[in-house]
Amino acid sequence: MSDLAWRIGFGAISWPWLLASLSGGRKADKRALLDELKLPHDALPHLGSWKADVGFLRHIVREIARLRPAQVVELGAGASTLIAAKALAMHGGGRLTSFDQHGGFVDATRTWLSDHGLHADLRHAPLASESSDWPGRWYALDDLPERIDLLIIDGPPWSVHPLVRGAADSLFARLSPNAVVLLDDAARPGERIVAQRWRQRWPHIDFRLMHDGTKGTLVGRRRDMSIPVANDNESGRGWQHLRRTAAIAALLATGWIARGALGEFPQAAQASPFLDEAAASHRAGLLRQNMASQVESATLNSEEIRRSTGIILPSFPRSWRVTDVQLFPTPDSPAIAISLVTPAGEQLSFFADKAETPAEARPLIARRATDIIAYWEAGDMAYALTGRTAARRIMTLAAEITPAS
């Protein structure tokens, strides 16, 4: 009855995401992906609904090409199995072990791969197990690799339980150094709660929600594996999340969820990695200014930055002086960190990176130690202005920055 209540509650609030999932992405993007893998254009069925979308499939290809994994484990077979098997054949030939709860579908997928000259270790894993930490029924997994370099999570379906995919963290202890976790449908409310708990329990895995597909992909990159620092199976958990579900349903009635204003659950976790990087770039900029051995570059060439990194910079007031422009490394791609000085002598840092989660176009305020950060988004870009002054002053200064044309 509890699982049924969760399914009904989340079904009522998840309809915008379920509706969006009917689209598997643009046909042109699908053709481009198949061309990249040297597969015929009819190799994949229509994507969308329960199938992985083009955005998720492209993450799989990108990570296999980057990691050259020896062991890939997949939960939920289908289009992702074909794409992963082909990418592995092109990039190192690692082993793909795929589990699915439907025996007939496992057999059909095995034949499908064989038709394209591909192979994977496909196994029938009925939903006959239970997790001590997560609700719903879980795969009966056996003979897993000791070390997993890439973990692809595309099952079980949310209809089992909105939080059922959280049990995939039972495999996190097997992740090898620099391993990657990919979770499909990550924009849905259930998966966002899963992501929040994972961030709490596995602080040595950096999780980021990517919105470059129709359903969202959560990308987790392992830094230094450790035992979970928290156990979410405490008594009272069910009531706590039922109350949260009721609150979300109330917000839906006012249109807030449809606008994406909630972002992650809670919103503070939404921009956390980006804000941490913005604050770190500010501290690094201040440190560089006090080190004679560190050469600063005051040349700001926005067009060159755009061509090389894809980052689009806004225009700063003419009265502001640029003192340093640097590439700033992030887990996914370089960001841009710019040190600025206002006519009043205020030392600021402007941080720009590709946007990963929807946020307000108007600046929001956050604090990191003594740093005050105004952050906002414009299109697919995320911006942050950091300084050590009053929040109202930072907001005023952020308003003086002209959006890119």
Short mmCIF file of N, CA, C and O in Angstrom, two decimals, residues 275-403:
data_model
loop_
_atom_site.label_atom_id
_atom_site.label_comp_id
_atom_site.label_asym_id
_atom_site.label_seq_id
_atom_site.Cartn_x
_atom_site.Cartn_y
_atom_site.Cartn_z
N LEU A 275 28.52 26.87 -7.57
CA LEU A 275 28.85 27.93 -6.62
C LEU A 275 30.16 27.65 -5.91
O LEU A 275 30.93 28.58 -5.65
N ASP A 276 30.42 26.39 -5.59
CA ASP A 276 31.70 26.04 -4.98
C ASP A 276 32.85 26.40 -5.91
O ASP A 276 33.89 26.91 -5.47
N GLU A 277 32.67 26.12 -7.21
CA GLU A 277 33.73 26.42 -8.18
C GLU A 277 33.89 27.93 -8.34
O GLU A 277 35.01 28.44 -8.47
N ALA A 278 32.77 28.67 -8.33
CA ALA A 278 32.85 30.13 -8.43
C ALA A 278 33.61 30.72 -7.25
O ALA A 278 34.47 31.60 -7.41
N ALA A 279 33.30 30.22 -6.04
CA ALA A 279 34.00 30.71 -4.85
C ALA A 279 35.48 30.34 -4.90
O ALA A 279 36.36 31.13 -4.53
N ALA A 280 35.77 29.11 -5.36
CA ALA A 280 37.17 28.68 -5.46
C ALA A 280 37.93 29.53 -6.47
O ALA A 280 39.10 29.88 -6.25
N SER A 281 37.31 29.88 -7.58
CA SER A 281 37.98 30.72 -8.57
C SER A 281 38.26 32.11 -8.02
O SER A 281 39.29 32.72 -8.33
N HIS A 282 37.34 32.61 -7.17
CA HIS A 282 37.57 33.93 -6.56
C HIS A 282 38.77 33.88 -5.61
O HIS A 282 39.64 34.76 -5.66
N ARG A 283 38.83 32.84 -4.79
CA ARG A 283 39.97 32.72 -3.86
C ARG A 283 41.28 32.55 -4.62
O ARG A 283 42.31 33.13 -4.25
N ALA A 284 41.23 31.76 -5.70
CA ALA A 284 42.44 31.56 -6.50
C ALA A 284 42.89 32.85 -7.15
O ALA A 284 44.09 33.16 -7.22
N GLY A 285 41.92 33.66 -7.62
CA GLY A 285 42.26 34.93 -8.24
C GLY A 285 42.92 35.90 -7.27
O GLY A 285 43.90 36.56 -7.60
N LEU A 286 42.37 35.97 -6.06
CA LEU A 286 42.97 36.84 -5.04
C LEU A 286 44.37 36.36 -4.68
O LEU A 286 45.29 37.18 -4.46
N LEU A 287 44.55 35.05 -4.62
CA LEU A 287 45.86 34.50 -4.28
C LEU A 287 46.89 34.80 -5.37
O LEU A 287 48.04 35.17 -5.08
N ARG A 288 46.47 34.68 -6.62
CA ARG A 288 47.38 34.94 -7.74
C ARG A 288 47.86 36.40 -7.72
O ARG A 288 49.03 36.68 -8.04
N GLN A 289 46.97 37.31 -7.36
CA GLN A 289 47.33 38.73 -7.35
C GLN A 289 48.42 39.04 -6.33
O GLN A 289 49.15 40.03 -6.48
N ASN A 290 48.54 38.20 -5.31
CA ASN A 290 49.53 38.44 -4.27
C ASN A 290 50.79 37.61 -4.44
O ASN A 290 51.64 37.59 -3.56
N MET A 291 50.90 36.91 -5.59
CA MET A 291 52.08 36.08 -5.87
C MET A 291 52.81 36.62 -7.09
O MET A 291 52.28 36.59 -8.21
N ALA A 292 54.01 37.14 -6.86
CA ALA A 292 54.78 37.72 -7.96
C ALA A 292 55.14 36.70 -9.03
O ALA A 292 55.33 37.04 -10.20
N SER A 293 55.21 35.41 -8.65
CA SER A 293 55.61 34.38 -9.60
C SER A 293 54.48 33.96 -10.54
O SER A 293 54.71 33.27 -11.53
N GLN A 294 53.24 34.39 -10.22
CA GLN A 294 52.10 34.00 -11.04
C GLN A 294 51.80 35.09 -12.06
O GLN A 294 51.47 36.22 -11.70
N VAL A 295 51.93 34.74 -13.33
CA VAL A 295 51.71 35.71 -14.39
C VAL A 295 50.23 35.86 -14.66
O VAL A 295 49.53 34.87 -14.94
N GLU A 296 49.74 37.08 -14.57
CA GLU A 296 48.34 37.33 -14.84
C GLU A 296 48.15 37.76 -16.29
O GLU A 296 49.04 38.37 -16.90
N SER A 297 47.00 37.45 -16.85
CA SER A 297 46.66 37.85 -18.22
C SER A 297 45.43 38.72 -18.18
O SER A 297 44.33 38.25 -17.86
N ALA A 298 45.60 39.98 -18.49
CA ALA A 298 44.49 40.94 -18.45
C ALA A 298 43.81 41.08 -19.80
O ALA A 298 42.97 41.96 -19.98
N THR A 299 44.16 40.24 -20.76
CA THR A 299 43.57 40.31 -22.09
C THR A 299 42.30 39.48 -22.14
O THR A 299 42.33 38.27 -21.93
N LEU A 300 41.19 40.14 -22.40
CA LEU A 300 39.90 39.46 -22.49
C LEU A 300 39.46 39.44 -23.94
O LEU A 300 39.05 40.46 -24.50
N ASN A 301 39.55 38.27 -24.57
CA ASN A 301 39.12 38.08 -25.96
C ASN A 301 37.90 37.17 -25.95
O ASN A 301 38.01 35.95 -25.98
N SER A 302 36.73 37.78 -25.88
CA SER A 302 35.49 37.00 -25.74
C SER A 302 35.24 36.08 -26.92
O SER A 302 34.75 34.95 -26.76
N GLU A 303 35.59 36.54 -28.13
CA GLU A 303 35.36 35.73 -29.32
C GLU A 303 36.25 34.49 -29.34
O GLU A 303 35.81 33.39 -29.69
N GLU A 304 37.51 34.64 -28.95
CA GLU A 304 38.41 33.49 -28.89
C GLU A 304 37.93 32.49 -27.85
O GLU A 304 37.97 31.27 -28.07
N ILE A 305 37.47 32.99 -26.71
CA ILE A 305 36.95 32.11 -25.66
C ILE A 305 35.73 31.36 -26.17
O ILE A 305 35.57 30.16 -25.95
N ARG A 306 34.88 32.07 -26.91
CA ARG A 306 33.68 31.42 -27.44
C ARG A 306 34.03 30.32 -28.44
O ARG A 306 33.46 29.23 -28.41
N ARG A 307 35.00 30.59 -29.33
CA ARG A 307 35.40 29.59 -30.32
C ARG A 307 36.05 28.38 -29.67
O ARG A 307 35.82 27.24 -30.08
N SER A 308 36.85 28.60 -28.66
CA SER A 308 37.65 27.52 -28.07
C SER A 308 36.89 26.70 -27.04
O SER A 308 37.13 25.50 -26.90
N THR A 309 36.00 27.33 -26.28
CA THR A 309 35.34 26.64 -25.17
C THR A 309 33.82 26.55 -25.31
O THR A 309 33.19 25.78 -24.58
N GLY A 310 33.25 27.35 -26.21
CA GLY A 310 31.80 27.39 -26.31
C GLY A 310 31.15 28.26 -25.26
O GLY A 310 29.91 28.35 -25.18
N ILE A 311 31.94 28.93 -24.42
CA ILE A 311 31.41 29.78 -23.36
C ILE A 311 31.17 31.18 -23.89
O ILE A 311 32.07 31.81 -24.47
N ILE A 312 29.95 31.67 -23.71
CA ILE A 312 29.56 33.00 -24.18
C ILE A 312 29.60 33.97 -23.00
O ILE A 312 28.91 33.77 -21.99
N LEU A 313 30.42 35.01 -23.14
CA LEU A 313 30.58 35.98 -22.05
C LEU A 313 29.71 37.20 -22.29
O LEU A 313 29.55 37.64 -23.43
N PRO A 314 29.16 37.78 -21.23
CA PRO A 314 28.44 39.05 -21.36
C PRO A 314 29.43 40.21 -21.45
O PRO A 314 30.65 40.00 -21.45
N SER A 315 28.90 41.42 -21.49
CA SER A 315 29.74 42.61 -21.53
C SER A 315 29.78 43.27 -20.16
O SER A 315 28.74 43.40 -19.49
N PHE A 316 30.99 43.66 -19.74
CA PHE A 316 31.15 44.31 -18.44
C PHE A 316 31.16 45.82 -18.61
O PHE A 316 31.50 46.34 -19.69
N PRO A 317 30.82 46.57 -17.56
CA PRO A 317 30.88 48.03 -17.65
C PRO A 317 32.29 48.49 -18.04
O PRO A 317 33.29 47.93 -17.60
N ARG A 318 32.36 49.53 -18.86
CA ARG A 318 33.65 50.03 -19.34
C ARG A 318 34.52 50.54 -18.19
O ARG A 318 35.75 50.54 -18.30
N SER A 319 33.88 50.93 -17.12
CA SER A 319 34.65 51.46 -15.99
C SER A 319 35.30 50.36 -15.16
O SER A 319 36.15 50.64 -14.32
N TRP A 320 34.91 49.10 -15.38
CA TRP A 320 35.53 48.00 -14.65
C TRP A 320 36.84 47.62 -15.32
O TRP A 320 36.95 47.59 -16.56
N ARG A 321 37.83 47.29 -14.52
CA ARG A 321 39.15 46.92 -15.06
C ARG A 321 39.36 45.42 -14.93
O ARG A 321 39.21 44.85 -13.85
N VAL A 322 39.70 44.79 -16.06
CA VAL A 322 40.01 43.37 -16.06
C VAL A 322 41.47 43.19 -15.66
O VAL A 322 42.37 43.75 -16.29
N THR A 323 41.73 42.41 -14.60
CA THR A 323 43.10 42.19 -14.14
C THR A 323 43.64 40.80 -14.45
O THR A 323 44.85 40.58 -14.44
N ASP A 324 42.72 39.84 -14.72
CA ASP A 324 43.18 38.48 -14.99
C ASP A 324 42.06 37.69 -15.67
O ASP A 324 40.89 37.84 -15.31
N VAL A 325 42.44 36.87 -16.65
CA VAL A 325 41.51 35.98 -17.34
C VAL A 325 42.16 34.60 -17.39
O VAL A 325 43.27 34.45 -17.91
N GLN A 326 41.47 33.60 -16.84
CA GLN A 326 42.06 32.27 -16.76
C GLN A 326 41.02 31.20 -17.10
O GLN A 326 39.83 31.36 -16.82
N LEU A 327 41.49 30.10 -17.72
CA LEU A 327 40.68 28.89 -17.78
C LEU A 327 40.67 28.27 -16.39
O LEU A 327 41.70 28.22 -15.71
N PHE A 328 39.51 27.81 -15.95
CA PHE A 328 39.39 27.20 -14.63
C PHE A 328 38.90 25.77 -14.82
O PHE A 328 37.82 25.55 -15.37
N PRO A 329 39.69 24.75 -14.40
CA PRO A 329 39.28 23.36 -14.63
C PRO A 329 38.08 22.96 -13.79
O PRO A 329 38.00 23.29 -12.61
N THR A 330 37.12 22.28 -14.41
CA THR A 330 35.98 21.69 -13.72
C THR A 330 35.90 20.22 -14.14
O THR A 330 36.57 19.82 -15.10
N PRO A 331 35.10 19.40 -13.46
CA PRO A 331 35.07 17.97 -13.79
C PRO A 331 34.67 17.66 -15.22
O PRO A 331 35.04 16.64 -15.76
N ASP A 332 33.88 18.54 -15.86
CA ASP A 332 33.39 18.23 -17.19
C ASP A 332 34.12 18.96 -18.31
O ASP A 332 34.46 18.38 -19.33
N SER A 333 34.39 20.25 -18.13
CA SER A 333 35.03 21.04 -19.17
C SER A 333 35.56 22.32 -18.53
O SER A 333 35.14 22.69 -17.44
N PRO A 334 36.49 23.00 -19.21
CA PRO A 334 37.03 24.23 -18.62
C PRO A 334 35.97 25.32 -18.50
O PRO A 334 35.11 25.47 -19.37
N ALA A 335 36.01 26.04 -17.41
CA ALA A 335 35.20 27.23 -17.22
C ALA A 335 36.11 28.44 -17.38
O ALA A 335 37.32 28.31 -17.59
N ILE A 336 35.54 29.64 -17.30
CA ILE A 336 36.30 30.87 -17.42
C ILE A 336 36.18 31.66 -16.12
O ILE A 336 35.08 31.88 -15.62
N ALA A 337 37.32 32.09 -15.58
CA ALA A 337 37.35 32.90 -14.37
C ALA A 337 38.02 34.23 -14.71
O ALA A 337 39.14 34.26 -15.24
N ILE A 338 37.33 35.32 -14.41
CA ILE A 338 37.82 36.66 -14.74
C ILE A 338 37.89 37.48 -13.46
O ILE A 338 36.91 37.56 -12.71
N SER A 339 39.06 38.08 -13.18
CA SER A 339 39.22 38.97 -12.03
C SER A 339 38.96 40.40 -12.48
O SER A 339 39.49 40.85 -13.51
N LEU A 340 38.16 41.12 -11.71
CA LEU A 340 37.74 42.48 -12.07
C LEU A 340 37.91 43.42 -10.88
O LEU A 340 37.85 42.99 -9.73
N VAL A 341 38.12 44.70 -11.20
CA VAL A 341 38.18 45.73 -10.16
C VAL A 341 37.26 46.87 -10.58
O VAL A 341 37.33 47.36 -11.71
N THR A 342 36.36 47.27 -9.69
CA THR A 342 35.43 48.36 -9.98
C THR A 342 36.11 49.71 -9.69
O THR A 342 37.16 49.76 -9.04
N PRO A 343 35.53 50.81 -10.16
CA PRO A 343 36.11 52.13 -9.85
C PRO A 343 36.22 52.39 -8.36
O PRO A 343 37.08 53.18 -7.93
N ALA A 344 35.39 51.72 -7.55
CA ALA A 344 35.47 51.89 -6.10
C ALA A 344 36.54 51.01 -5.47
O ALA A 344 36.69 50.99 -4.24
N GLY A 345 37.29 50.26 -6.30
CA GLY A 345 38.35 49.41 -5.79
C GLY A 345 37.89 48.04 -5.31
O GLY A 345 38.66 47.30 -4.69
N GLU A 346 36.65 47.67 -5.61
CA GLU A 346 36.13 46.37 -5.19
C GLU A 346 36.70 45.27 -6.09
O GLU A 346 36.65 45.37 -7.32
N GLN A 347 37.24 44.24 -5.47
CA GLN A 347 37.81 43.11 -6.21
C GLN A 347 36.73 42.04 -6.39
O GLN A 347 36.21 41.50 -5.42
N LEU A 348 36.41 41.77 -7.64
CA LEU A 348 35.36 40.83 -7.98
C LEU A 348 35.91 39.70 -8.83
O LEU A 348 36.96 39.84 -9.47
N SER A 349 35.18 38.59 -8.85
CA SER A 349 35.49 37.50 -9.77
C SER A 349 34.22 37.15 -10.53
O SER A 349 33.15 37.00 -9.92
N PHE A 350 34.35 37.02 -11.84
CA PHE A 350 33.23 36.58 -12.67
C PHE A 350 33.54 35.19 -13.17
O PHE A 350 34.62 34.94 -13.72
N PHE A 351 32.60 34.27 -12.97
CA PHE A 351 32.81 32.86 -13.32
C PHE A 351 31.74 32.44 -14.31
O PHE A 351 30.55 32.71 -14.10
N ALA A 352 32.13 31.80 -15.41
CA ALA A 352 31.20 31.40 -16.46
C ALA A 352 31.44 29.95 -16.84
O ALA A 352 32.57 29.52 -17.01
N ASP A 353 30.34 29.20 -16.97
CA ASP A 353 30.43 27.79 -17.36
C ASP A 353 29.14 27.41 -18.07
O ASP A 353 28.17 28.17 -18.08
N LYS A 354 29.13 26.21 -18.67
CA LYS A 354 27.91 25.72 -19.29
C LYS A 354 26.89 25.41 -18.21
O LYS A 354 27.22 24.86 -17.16
N ALA A 355 25.64 25.78 -18.46
CA ALA A 355 24.57 25.53 -17.49
C ALA A 355 24.25 24.05 -17.45
O ALA A 355 24.29 23.36 -18.46
N GLU A 356 23.93 23.55 -16.24
CA GLU A 356 23.61 22.13 -16.07
C GLU A 356 22.23 21.91 -15.50
O GLU A 356 21.65 20.84 -15.67
N THR A 357 21.69 22.88 -14.78
CA THR A 357 20.36 22.75 -14.21
C THR A 357 19.61 24.05 -14.45
O THR A 357 20.22 25.12 -14.50
N PRO A 358 18.29 23.99 -14.63
CA PRO A 358 17.55 25.22 -14.86
C PRO A 358 17.58 26.12 -13.64
O PRO A 358 17.45 25.66 -12.52
N ALA A 359 17.76 27.41 -13.86
CA ALA A 359 17.78 28.37 -12.76
C ALA A 359 17.13 29.65 -13.22
O ALA A 359 16.79 29.82 -14.39
N GLU A 360 16.96 30.57 -12.31
CA GLU A 360 16.34 31.85 -12.64
C GLU A 360 17.24 32.68 -13.53
O GLU A 360 18.46 32.67 -13.39
N ALA A 361 16.64 33.45 -14.45
CA ALA A 361 17.40 34.38 -15.27
C ALA A 361 17.81 35.60 -14.45
O ALA A 361 18.81 36.24 -14.75
N ARG A 362 17.04 35.90 -13.41
CA ARG A 362 17.43 36.99 -12.51
C ARG A 362 18.41 36.45 -11.48
O ARG A 362 18.34 35.29 -11.08
N PRO A 363 19.34 37.28 -11.03
CA PRO A 363 20.36 36.79 -10.08
C PRO A 363 19.76 36.33 -8.76
O PRO A 363 18.82 36.92 -8.23
N LEU A 364 20.32 35.25 -8.23
CA LEU A 364 20.03 34.77 -6.90
C LEU A 364 21.29 34.93 -6.06
O LEU A 364 22.39 35.05 -6.60
N ILE A 365 21.14 34.91 -4.76
CA ILE A 365 22.27 35.15 -3.86
C ILE A 365 22.62 33.88 -3.09
O ILE A 365 21.75 33.14 -2.64
N ALA A 366 23.92 33.65 -2.95
CA ALA A 366 24.42 32.54 -2.12
C ALA A 366 25.65 33.03 -1.38
O ALA A 366 26.26 34.05 -1.73
N ARG A 367 26.02 32.31 -0.33
CA ARG A 367 27.20 32.66 0.47
C ARG A 367 28.11 31.45 0.59
O ARG A 367 27.65 30.33 0.81
N ARG A 368 29.41 31.67 0.42
CA ARG A 368 30.42 30.66 0.68
C ARG A 368 31.49 31.29 1.56
O ARG A 368 32.28 32.11 1.08
N ALA A 369 31.46 30.96 2.87
CA ALA A 369 32.38 31.56 3.84
C ALA A 369 32.20 33.08 3.80
O ALA A 369 31.11 33.59 4.01
N THR A 370 33.28 33.82 3.47
CA THR A 370 33.19 35.28 3.43
C THR A 370 32.80 35.81 2.06
O THR A 370 32.71 37.02 1.87
N ASP A 371 32.59 34.92 1.10
CA ASP A 371 32.27 35.33 -0.27
C ASP A 371 30.76 35.41 -0.46
O ASP A 371 30.02 34.51 -0.05
N ILE A 372 30.30 36.47 -1.10
CA ILE A 372 28.90 36.62 -1.49
C ILE A 372 28.83 36.42 -3.00
O ILE A 372 29.59 37.05 -3.76
N ILE A 373 27.92 35.56 -3.46
CA ILE A 373 27.85 35.19 -4.87
C ILE A 373 26.46 35.50 -5.41
O ILE A 373 25.46 35.04 -4.86
N ALA A 374 26.43 36.27 -6.49
CA ALA A 374 25.20 36.43 -7.27
C ALA A 374 25.31 35.51 -8.48
O ALA A 374 26.31 35.56 -9.19
N TYR A 375 24.32 34.64 -8.69
CA TYR A 375 24.42 33.70 -9.79
C TYR A 375 23.10 33.66 -10.57
O TYR A 375 22.03 33.85 -10.02
N TRP A 376 23.24 33.43 -11.87
CA TRP A 376 22.07 33.42 -12.74
C TRP A 376 22.41 32.66 -14.02
O TRP A 376 23.54 32.24 -14.22
N GLU A 377 21.40 32.49 -14.88
CA GLU A 377 21.61 31.82 -16.16
C GLU A 377 21.09 32.67 -17.30
O GLU A 377 20.16 33.46 -17.13
N ALA A 378 21.70 32.48 -18.48
CA ALA A 378 21.26 33.12 -19.71
C ALA A 378 21.40 32.08 -20.81
O ALA A 378 22.52 31.72 -21.17
N GLY A 379 20.27 31.57 -21.30
CA GLY A 379 20.35 30.50 -22.28
C GLY A 379 20.96 29.26 -21.65
O GLY A 379 20.54 28.80 -20.59
N ASP A 380 22.00 28.73 -22.31
CA ASP A 380 22.66 27.54 -21.77
C ASP A 380 23.94 27.88 -21.03
O ASP A 380 24.80 27.03 -20.82
N MET A 381 24.07 29.14 -20.60
CA MET A 381 25.25 29.58 -19.86
C MET A 381 24.87 29.88 -18.40
O MET A 381 23.79 30.37 -18.12
N ALA A 382 25.80 29.57 -17.49
CA ALA A 382 25.64 29.88 -16.07
C ALA A 382 26.71 30.88 -15.66
O ALA A 382 27.88 30.72 -16.02
N TYR A 383 26.32 31.91 -14.92
CA TYR A 383 27.23 32.99 -14.53
C TYR A 383 27.19 33.19 -13.02
O TYR A 383 26.16 32.98 -12.37
N ALA A 384 28.32 33.63 -12.47
CA ALA A 384 28.38 33.97 -11.05
C ALA A 384 29.32 35.16 -10.87
O ALA A 384 30.41 35.20 -11.45
N LEU A 385 28.90 36.11 -10.06
CA LEU A 385 29.72 37.27 -9.70
C LEU A 385 29.98 37.18 -8.20
O LEU A 385 29.04 37.16 -7.40
N THR A 386 31.26 37.14 -7.83
CA THR A 386 31.64 36.91 -6.43
C THR A 386 32.46 38.07 -5.89
O THR A 386 33.33 38.61 -6.60
N GLY A 387 32.20 38.45 -4.67
CA GLY A 387 32.98 39.49 -4.01
C GLY A 387 32.82 39.39 -2.51
O GLY A 387 32.00 38.62 -2.00
N ARG A 388 33.59 40.19 -1.79
CA ARG A 388 33.50 40.21 -0.34
C ARG A 388 32.94 41.55 0.10
O ARG A 388 33.62 42.41 0.65
N THR A 389 31.65 41.69 -0.18
CA THR A 389 30.95 42.92 0.13
C THR A 389 29.51 42.54 0.47
O THR A 389 29.17 41.36 0.54
N ALA A 390 28.65 43.53 0.66
CA ALA A 390 27.27 43.24 1.05
C ALA A 390 26.50 42.59 -0.10
O ALA A 390 26.78 42.85 -1.28
N ALA A 391 25.53 41.77 0.24
CA ALA A 391 24.74 41.07 -0.77
C ALA A 391 24.03 42.05 -1.68
O ALA A 391 23.96 41.86 -2.90
N ARG A 392 23.50 43.13 -1.10
CA ARG A 392 22.79 44.11 -1.93
C ARG A 392 23.73 44.75 -2.94
O ARG A 392 23.36 45.00 -4.08
N ARG A 393 24.98 44.98 -2.54
CA ARG A 393 25.96 45.58 -3.45
C ARG A 393 26.30 44.61 -4.58
O ARG A 393 26.41 45.03 -5.75
N ILE A 394 26.46 43.33 -4.27
CA ILE A 394 26.75 42.34 -5.31
C ILE A 394 25.61 42.28 -6.32
O ILE A 394 25.83 42.19 -7.53
N MET A 395 24.38 42.34 -5.84
CA MET A 395 23.23 42.33 -6.74
C MET A 395 23.21 43.56 -7.63
O MET A 395 22.90 43.48 -8.82
N THR A 396 23.58 44.70 -7.06
CA THR A 396 23.64 45.94 -7.86
C THR A 396 24.71 45.83 -8.94
O THR A 396 24.49 46.21 -10.10
N LEU A 397 25.87 45.30 -8.58
CA LEU A 397 26.94 45.14 -9.55
C LEU A 397 26.57 44.12 -10.63
O LEU A 397 26.87 44.32 -11.82
N ALA A 398 25.89 43.05 -10.25
CA ALA A 398 25.48 42.03 -11.23
C ALA A 398 24.51 42.64 -12.24
O ALA A 398 24.53 42.29 -13.43
N ALA A 399 23.67 43.59 -11.79
CA ALA A 399 22.71 44.21 -12.69
C ALA A 399 23.38 45.10 -13.73
O ALA A 399 22.77 45.43 -14.76
N GLU A 400 24.63 45.50 -13.48
CA GLU A 400 25.35 46.35 -14.43
C GLU A 400 25.98 45.55 -15.57
O GLU A 400 26.47 46.14 -16.54
N ILE A 401 25.98 44.24 -15.48
CA ILE A 401 26.55 43.39 -16.52
C ILE A 401 25.53 43.22 -17.63
O ILE A 401 24.38 42.86 -17.39
N THR A 402 25.94 43.49 -18.86
CA THR A 402 25.05 43.44 -20.01
C THR A 402 25.02 42.04 -20.61
O THR A 402 26.09 41.48 -20.93
N PRO A 403 23.84 41.44 -20.79
CA PRO A 403 23.77 40.09 -21.39
C PRO A 403 24.39 40.06 -22.77
O PRO A 403 24.41 41.06 -23.49
#
